[in-house]
CSV table of C-alpha atoms in Angstrom, one decimal:
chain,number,residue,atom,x,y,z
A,105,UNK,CA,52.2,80.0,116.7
A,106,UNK,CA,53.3,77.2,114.3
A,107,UNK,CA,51.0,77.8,111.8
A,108,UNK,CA,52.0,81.3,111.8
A,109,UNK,CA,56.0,80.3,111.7
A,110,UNK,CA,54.8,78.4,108.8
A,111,UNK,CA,53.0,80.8,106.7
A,112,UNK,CA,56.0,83.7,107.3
A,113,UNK,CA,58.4,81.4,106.6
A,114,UNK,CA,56.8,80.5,102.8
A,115,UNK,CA,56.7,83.9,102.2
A,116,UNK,CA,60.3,84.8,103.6
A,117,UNK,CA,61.7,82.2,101.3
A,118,UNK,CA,60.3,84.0,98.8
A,119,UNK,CA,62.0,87.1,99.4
A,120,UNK,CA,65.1,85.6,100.0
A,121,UNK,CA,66.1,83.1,98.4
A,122,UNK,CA,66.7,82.3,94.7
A,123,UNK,CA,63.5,80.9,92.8
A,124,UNK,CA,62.9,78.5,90.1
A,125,UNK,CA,65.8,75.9,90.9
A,126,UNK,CA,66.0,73.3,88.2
A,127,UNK,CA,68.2,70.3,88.6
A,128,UNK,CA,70.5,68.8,86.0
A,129,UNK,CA,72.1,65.0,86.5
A,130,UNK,CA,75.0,64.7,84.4
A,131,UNK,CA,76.2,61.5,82.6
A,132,UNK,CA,78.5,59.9,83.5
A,133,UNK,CA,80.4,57.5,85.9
A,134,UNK,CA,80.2,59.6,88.9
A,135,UNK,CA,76.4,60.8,88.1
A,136,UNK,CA,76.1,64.1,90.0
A,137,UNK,CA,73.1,66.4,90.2
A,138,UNK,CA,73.6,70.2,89.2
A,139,UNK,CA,71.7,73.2,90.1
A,140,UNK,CA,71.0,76.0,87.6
A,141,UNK,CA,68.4,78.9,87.7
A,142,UNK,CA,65.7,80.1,85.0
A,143,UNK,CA,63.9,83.8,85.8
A,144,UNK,CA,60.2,84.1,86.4
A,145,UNK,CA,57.5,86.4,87.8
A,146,UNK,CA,58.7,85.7,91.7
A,147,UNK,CA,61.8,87.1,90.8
A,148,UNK,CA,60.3,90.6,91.8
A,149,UNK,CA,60.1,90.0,95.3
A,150,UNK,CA,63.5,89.0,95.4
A,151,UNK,CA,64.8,91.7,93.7
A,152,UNK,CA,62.4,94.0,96.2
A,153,UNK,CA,64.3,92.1,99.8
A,154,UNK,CA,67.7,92.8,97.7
A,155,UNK,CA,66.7,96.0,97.5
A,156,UNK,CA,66.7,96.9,100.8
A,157,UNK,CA,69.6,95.3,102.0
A,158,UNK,CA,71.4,97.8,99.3
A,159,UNK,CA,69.5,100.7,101.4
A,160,UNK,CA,71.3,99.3,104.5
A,161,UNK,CA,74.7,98.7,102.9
A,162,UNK,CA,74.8,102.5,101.7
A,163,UNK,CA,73.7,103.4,105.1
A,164,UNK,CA,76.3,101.8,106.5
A,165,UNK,CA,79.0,102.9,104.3
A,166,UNK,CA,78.0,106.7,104.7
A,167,UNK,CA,78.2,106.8,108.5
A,168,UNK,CA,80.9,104.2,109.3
A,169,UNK,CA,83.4,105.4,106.3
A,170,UNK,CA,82.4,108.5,104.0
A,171,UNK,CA,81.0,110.8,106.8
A,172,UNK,CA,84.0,110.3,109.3
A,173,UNK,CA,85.9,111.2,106.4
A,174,UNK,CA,84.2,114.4,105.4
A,175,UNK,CA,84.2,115.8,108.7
A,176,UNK,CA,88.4,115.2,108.6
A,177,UNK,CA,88.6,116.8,105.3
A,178,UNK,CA,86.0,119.6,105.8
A,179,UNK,CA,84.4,119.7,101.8
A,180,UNK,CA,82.6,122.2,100.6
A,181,UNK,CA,78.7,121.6,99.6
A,182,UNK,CA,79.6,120.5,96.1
A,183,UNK,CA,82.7,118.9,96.8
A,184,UNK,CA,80.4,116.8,99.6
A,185,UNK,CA,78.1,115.4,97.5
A,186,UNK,CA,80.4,114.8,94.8
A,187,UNK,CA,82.8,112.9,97.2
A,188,UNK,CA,79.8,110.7,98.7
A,189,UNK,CA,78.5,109.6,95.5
A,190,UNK,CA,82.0,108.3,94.3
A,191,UNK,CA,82.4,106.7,97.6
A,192,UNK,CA,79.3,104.5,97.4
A,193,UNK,CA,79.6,103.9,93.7
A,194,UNK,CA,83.5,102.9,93.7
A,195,UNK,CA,82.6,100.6,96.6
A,196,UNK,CA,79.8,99.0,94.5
A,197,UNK,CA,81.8,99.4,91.3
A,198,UNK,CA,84.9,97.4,93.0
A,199,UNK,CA,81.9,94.5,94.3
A,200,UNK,CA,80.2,93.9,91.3
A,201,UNK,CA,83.7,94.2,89.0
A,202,UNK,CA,85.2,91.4,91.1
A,203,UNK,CA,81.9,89.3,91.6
A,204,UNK,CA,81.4,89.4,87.6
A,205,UNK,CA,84.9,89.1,86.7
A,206,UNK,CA,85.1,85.5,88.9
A,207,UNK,CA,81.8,84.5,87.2
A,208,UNK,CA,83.3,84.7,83.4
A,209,UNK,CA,86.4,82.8,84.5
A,210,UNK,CA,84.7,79.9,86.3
A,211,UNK,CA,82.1,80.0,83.3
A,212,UNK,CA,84.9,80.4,80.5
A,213,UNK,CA,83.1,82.9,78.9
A,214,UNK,CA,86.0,85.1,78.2
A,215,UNK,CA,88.1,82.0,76.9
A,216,UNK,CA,85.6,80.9,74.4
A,217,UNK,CA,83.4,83.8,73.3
A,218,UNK,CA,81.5,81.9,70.8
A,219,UNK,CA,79.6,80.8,73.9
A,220,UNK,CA,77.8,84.1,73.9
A,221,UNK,CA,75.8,83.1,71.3
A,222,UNK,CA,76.1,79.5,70.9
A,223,UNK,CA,73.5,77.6,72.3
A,224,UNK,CA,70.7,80.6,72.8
A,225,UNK,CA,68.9,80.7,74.7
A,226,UNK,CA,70.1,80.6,77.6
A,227,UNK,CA,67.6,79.8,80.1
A,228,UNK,CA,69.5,78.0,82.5
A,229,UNK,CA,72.0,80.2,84.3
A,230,UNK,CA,74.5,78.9,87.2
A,231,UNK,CA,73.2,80.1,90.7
A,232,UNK,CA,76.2,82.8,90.8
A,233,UNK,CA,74.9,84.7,87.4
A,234,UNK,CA,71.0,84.4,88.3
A,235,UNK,CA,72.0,86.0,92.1
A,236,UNK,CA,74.3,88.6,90.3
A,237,UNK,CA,71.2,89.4,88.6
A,238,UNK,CA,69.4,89.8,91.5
A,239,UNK,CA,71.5,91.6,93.0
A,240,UNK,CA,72.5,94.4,90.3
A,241,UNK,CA,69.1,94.9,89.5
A,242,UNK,CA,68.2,95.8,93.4
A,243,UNK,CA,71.2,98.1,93.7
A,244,UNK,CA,69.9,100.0,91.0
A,245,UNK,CA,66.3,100.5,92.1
A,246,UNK,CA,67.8,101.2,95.5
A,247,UNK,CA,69.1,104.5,94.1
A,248,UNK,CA,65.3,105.5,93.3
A,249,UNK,CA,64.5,105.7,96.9
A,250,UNK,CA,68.7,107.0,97.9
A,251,UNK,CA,67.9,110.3,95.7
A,252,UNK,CA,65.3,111.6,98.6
A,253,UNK,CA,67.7,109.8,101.6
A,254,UNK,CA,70.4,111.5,100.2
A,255,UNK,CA,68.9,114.8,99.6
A,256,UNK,CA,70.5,115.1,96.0
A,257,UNK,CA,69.5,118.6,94.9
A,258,UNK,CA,67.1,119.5,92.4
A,259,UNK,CA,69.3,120.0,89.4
A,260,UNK,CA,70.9,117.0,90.0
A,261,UNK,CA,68.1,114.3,89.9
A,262,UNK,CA,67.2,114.9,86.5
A,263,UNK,CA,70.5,113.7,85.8
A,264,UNK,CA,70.7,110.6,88.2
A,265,UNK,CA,67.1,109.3,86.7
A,266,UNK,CA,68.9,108.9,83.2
A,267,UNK,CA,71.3,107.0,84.7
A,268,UNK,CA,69.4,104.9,86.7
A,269,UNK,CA,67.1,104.2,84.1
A,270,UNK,CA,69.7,103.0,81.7
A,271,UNK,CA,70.8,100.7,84.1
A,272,UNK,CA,67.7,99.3,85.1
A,273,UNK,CA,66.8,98.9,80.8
A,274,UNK,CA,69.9,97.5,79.9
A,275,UNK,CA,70.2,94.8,83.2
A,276,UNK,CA,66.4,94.0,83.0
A,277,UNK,CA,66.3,93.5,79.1
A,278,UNK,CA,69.5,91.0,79.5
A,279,UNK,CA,68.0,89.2,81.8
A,280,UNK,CA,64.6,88.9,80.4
A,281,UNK,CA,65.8,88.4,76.6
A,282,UNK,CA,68.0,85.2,78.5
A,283,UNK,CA,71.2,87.5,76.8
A,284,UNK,CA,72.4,87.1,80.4
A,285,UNK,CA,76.0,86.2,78.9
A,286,UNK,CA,76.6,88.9,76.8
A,287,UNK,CA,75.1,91.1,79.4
A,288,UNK,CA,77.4,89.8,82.4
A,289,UNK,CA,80.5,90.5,79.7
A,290,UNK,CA,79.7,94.2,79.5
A,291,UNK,CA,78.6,95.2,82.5
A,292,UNK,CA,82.3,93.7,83.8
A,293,UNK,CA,83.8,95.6,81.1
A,294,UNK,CA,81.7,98.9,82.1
A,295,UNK,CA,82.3,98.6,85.6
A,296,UNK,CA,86.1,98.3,85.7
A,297,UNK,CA,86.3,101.8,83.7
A,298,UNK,CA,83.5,103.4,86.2
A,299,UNK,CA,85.6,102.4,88.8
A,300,UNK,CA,88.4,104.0,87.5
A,301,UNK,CA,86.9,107.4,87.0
A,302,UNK,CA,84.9,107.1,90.6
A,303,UNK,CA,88.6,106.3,92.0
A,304,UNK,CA,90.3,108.7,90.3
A,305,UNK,CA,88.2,111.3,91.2
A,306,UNK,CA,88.7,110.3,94.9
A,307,UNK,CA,92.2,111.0,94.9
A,308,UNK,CA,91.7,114.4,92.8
A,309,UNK,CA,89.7,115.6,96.4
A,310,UNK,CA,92.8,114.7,98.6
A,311,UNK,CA,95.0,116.6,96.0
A,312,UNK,CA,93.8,118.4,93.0
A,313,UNK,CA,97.3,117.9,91.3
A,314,UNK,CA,96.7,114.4,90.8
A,315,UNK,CA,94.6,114.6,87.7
A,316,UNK,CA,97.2,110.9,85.8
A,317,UNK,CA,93.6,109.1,86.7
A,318,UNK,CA,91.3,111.0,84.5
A,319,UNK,CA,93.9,110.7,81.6
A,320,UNK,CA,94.2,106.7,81.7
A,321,UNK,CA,90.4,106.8,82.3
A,322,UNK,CA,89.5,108.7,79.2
A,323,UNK,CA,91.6,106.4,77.0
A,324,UNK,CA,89.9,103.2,78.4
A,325,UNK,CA,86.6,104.7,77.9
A,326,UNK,CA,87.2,105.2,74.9
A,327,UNK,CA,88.3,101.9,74.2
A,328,UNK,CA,85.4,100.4,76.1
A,329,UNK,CA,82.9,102.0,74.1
A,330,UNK,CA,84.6,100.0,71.3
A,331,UNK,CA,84.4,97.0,72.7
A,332,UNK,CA,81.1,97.5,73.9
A,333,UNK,CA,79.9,97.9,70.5
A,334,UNK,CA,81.8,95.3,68.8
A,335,UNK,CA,80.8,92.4,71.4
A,336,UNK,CA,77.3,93.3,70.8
A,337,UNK,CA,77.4,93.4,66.9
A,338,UNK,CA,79.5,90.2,66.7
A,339,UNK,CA,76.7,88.1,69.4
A,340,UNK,CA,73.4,89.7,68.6
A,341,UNK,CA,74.3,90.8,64.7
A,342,UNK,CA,76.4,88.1,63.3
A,343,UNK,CA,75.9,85.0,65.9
A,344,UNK,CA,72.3,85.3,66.9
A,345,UNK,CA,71.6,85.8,63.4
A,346,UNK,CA,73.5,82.6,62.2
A,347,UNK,CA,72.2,80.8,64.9
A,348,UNK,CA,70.3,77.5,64.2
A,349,UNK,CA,67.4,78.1,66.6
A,350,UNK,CA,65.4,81.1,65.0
A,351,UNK,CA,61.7,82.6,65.8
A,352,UNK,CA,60.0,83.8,68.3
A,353,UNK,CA,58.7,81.3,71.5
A,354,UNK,CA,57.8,82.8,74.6
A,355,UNK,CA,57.6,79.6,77.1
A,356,UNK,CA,61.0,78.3,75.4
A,357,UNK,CA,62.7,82.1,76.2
A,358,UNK,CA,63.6,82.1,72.6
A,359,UNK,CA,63.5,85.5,71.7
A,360,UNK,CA,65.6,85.3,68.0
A,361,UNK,CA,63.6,87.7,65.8
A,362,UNK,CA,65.3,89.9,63.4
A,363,UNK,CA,62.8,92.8,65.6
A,364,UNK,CA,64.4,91.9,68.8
A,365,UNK,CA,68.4,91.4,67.7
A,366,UNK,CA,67.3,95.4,65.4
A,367,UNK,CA,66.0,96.5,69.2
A,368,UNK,CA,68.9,95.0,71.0
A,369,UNK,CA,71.5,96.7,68.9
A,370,UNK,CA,70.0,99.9,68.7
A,371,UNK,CA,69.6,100.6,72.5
A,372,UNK,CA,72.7,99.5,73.1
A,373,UNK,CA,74.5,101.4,70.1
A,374,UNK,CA,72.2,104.9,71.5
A,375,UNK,CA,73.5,104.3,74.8
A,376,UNK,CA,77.3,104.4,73.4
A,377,UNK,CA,76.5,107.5,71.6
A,378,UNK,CA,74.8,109.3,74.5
A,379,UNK,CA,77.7,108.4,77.0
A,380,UNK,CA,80.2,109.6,74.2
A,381,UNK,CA,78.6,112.7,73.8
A,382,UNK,CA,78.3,113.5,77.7
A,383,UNK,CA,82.0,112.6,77.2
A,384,UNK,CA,83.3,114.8,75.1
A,385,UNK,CA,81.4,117.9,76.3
A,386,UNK,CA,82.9,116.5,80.2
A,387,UNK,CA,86.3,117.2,78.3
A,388,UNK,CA,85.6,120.4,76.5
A,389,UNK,CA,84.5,121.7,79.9
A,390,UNK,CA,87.8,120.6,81.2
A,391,UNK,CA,89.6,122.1,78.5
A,392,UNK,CA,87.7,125.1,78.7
A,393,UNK,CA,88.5,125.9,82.7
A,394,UNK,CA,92.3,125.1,82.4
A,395,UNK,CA,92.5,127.2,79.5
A,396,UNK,CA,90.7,129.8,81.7
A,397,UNK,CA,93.1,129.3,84.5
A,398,UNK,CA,96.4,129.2,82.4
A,399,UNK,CA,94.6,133.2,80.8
A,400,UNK,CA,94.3,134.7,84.6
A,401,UNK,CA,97.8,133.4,85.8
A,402,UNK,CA,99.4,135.3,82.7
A,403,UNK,CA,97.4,138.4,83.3
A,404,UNK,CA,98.2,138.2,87.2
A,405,UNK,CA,101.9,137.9,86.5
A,406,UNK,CA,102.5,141.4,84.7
A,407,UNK,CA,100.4,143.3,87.6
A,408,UNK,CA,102.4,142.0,90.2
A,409,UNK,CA,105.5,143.1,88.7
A,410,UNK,CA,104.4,146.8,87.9
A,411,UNK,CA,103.0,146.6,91.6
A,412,UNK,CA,106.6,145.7,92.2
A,413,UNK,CA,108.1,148.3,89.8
A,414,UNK,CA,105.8,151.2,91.4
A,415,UNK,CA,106.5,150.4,94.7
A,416,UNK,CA,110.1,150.4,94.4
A,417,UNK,CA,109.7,154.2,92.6
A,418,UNK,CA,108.0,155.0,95.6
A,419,UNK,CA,110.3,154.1,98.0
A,420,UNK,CA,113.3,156.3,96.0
A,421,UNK,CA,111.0,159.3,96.1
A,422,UNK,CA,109.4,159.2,99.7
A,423,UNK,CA,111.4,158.0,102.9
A,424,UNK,CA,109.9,155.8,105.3
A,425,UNK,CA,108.1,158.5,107.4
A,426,UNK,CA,106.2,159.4,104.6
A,427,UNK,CA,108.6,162.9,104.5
A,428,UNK,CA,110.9,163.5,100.7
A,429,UNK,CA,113.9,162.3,100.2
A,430,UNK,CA,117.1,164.6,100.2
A,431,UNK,CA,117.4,163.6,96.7
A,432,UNK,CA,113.5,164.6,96.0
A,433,UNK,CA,114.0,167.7,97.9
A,434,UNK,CA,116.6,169.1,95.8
A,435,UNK,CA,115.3,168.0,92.2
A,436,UNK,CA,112.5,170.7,93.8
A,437,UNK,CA,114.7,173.1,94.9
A,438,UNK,CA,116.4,172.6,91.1
């Protein structure tokens, strides 16, 4: 039975916790010994046992919060779905926002931006950024497996896969490419104005006249696919390329080609154009239905006033038992 506790336990480590630990002593008069994280084939099975605690989480959120909330509120089929998946996403959105946000300000990333790039690459990361990682790459595989739980319908997977896979490019090719900084800087950025659209569009099913959320949403994504842009050509097309350490080393994680920063940019200027397009044409639809609303209220207003008009003609010319009025009756006699 030992033996056995012993062998399960090497492996359960290696699900749960954190692998490759490297320690740092700094100099100094109080020398102290620090902690940081490189990534590595073993990351995998982390990622896989982070993975299903996700599956659990959403479990848990859909029966103990969304459902009770859908059975109050009595959604239709569309509006059910829609409502679940900005439940679970604004929860996770809200998570990873604050998580990330606390990260750049104990790492002063946001105070000295010059340490995206300076220094590449960055192997090393603190335990915090390594397990955010972890943890944002096993959400987003979770979803895989959440599109058959969920029983999303056909037309709609198509749709989630994109998304999903962009995720999983963009977080995996960060991490791998040890552009873990600049990564951790946009997916804060991203997820604030997700988490704006997922909670706005909460509060538009409790009442459809508050629609102020979609409107401040819109200008910040706007404004985030600016920034989006312009962090990434100012690290990987002006600092990476000025950078002191150049070429290509695989065991040193230095990945500093001209090939790789033209690769880096490009995904990440597609994906900007892609979620712009879906953008627009999400606002032309808009457009396009209140227009479509505003056309049948006018055309409903003139038929219910000659509805009025008739039935007030009606009521001079015939009594109420259906018999002519005295003044009918004589314009016949006449």
């Amino acid at each position: 039975t030992v033996c056995l506790l012993q062998v399960t336990s090497k492996f359960a480590v290696l699900f749960i916790t954190v692998q490759y630990n490297v320690t740092i002593s700094t100099n100094g008069p109080d020398e102290t010994a620090v902690n940081h994280f490189h990534h590595g084939i073993k990351d995998l099975a982390t990622v896989f046992f982070y993975m299903l605690v996700a599956i659990i989480m959403h479990a848990i959120i859909q029966e103990y919060v969304l459902d009770k909330i859908n059975r109050k509120k009595h959604f239709s089929k569309t509006k059910h779905s829609k409502f679940n998946e900005s439940g679970q996403l604004s929860a996770f959105y809200l998570f990873s926002f604050g998580w990330g946000a606390s990260i750049l300000l104990s790492e002063n990333f946001l105070s000295n931006p010059v340490t995206l790039w300076e220094g590449y690459p960055h192997t090393l990361m603190p335990f915090q950024m390594k397990f955010y990682f972890i943890c944002q790459l096993g959400y987003w595989l979770h979803a895989l497996p959440e599109l058959y739980f969920q029983k999303t319908k056909k037309e709609d997977i198509p749709r989630q896969l994109v998304y999903i896979f962009l995720y999983l490019v963009h977080i995996a090719g960060a991490y791998i490419l040890n552009l873990n900084r600049l990564g951790l800087v946009l997916l804060v950025l991203h997820y604030f104005v997700e988490l704006l659209f997922h909670v706005s569009r909460l509060v538009y099913f409790s009442n459809e006249n508050r629609q102020t959320g979609f409107t401040i949403w819109a200008v910040l994504f706007v404004l985030g696919r600016l920034l989006t842009l312009s962090l990434s050509v100012l690290t990987v097309g002006f600092g990476l390329a000025t950078a002191e350490n150049q070429g290509f080393d695989l065991a040193a994680g230095n990945f500093n080609v001209l090939f790789v920063r033209i690769t880096v940019l490009a995904a990440i200027c597609l994906t900007q154009a892609f979620m712009m397009w879906k953008f627009i044409n999400f606002q032309l639809r808009r457009w396009r239905e209140h227009a479509q609303a505003q056309t049948l209220k006018k055309k409903q207003v003139p038929s219910k006033s000659k509805s009025k008009k008739d039935k007030a003609n009606g009521v001079n010319g015939v009594n109420s038992h259906g018999a002519d009025s005295p003044k009918a009756k004589k314009e016949k006699s006449s």
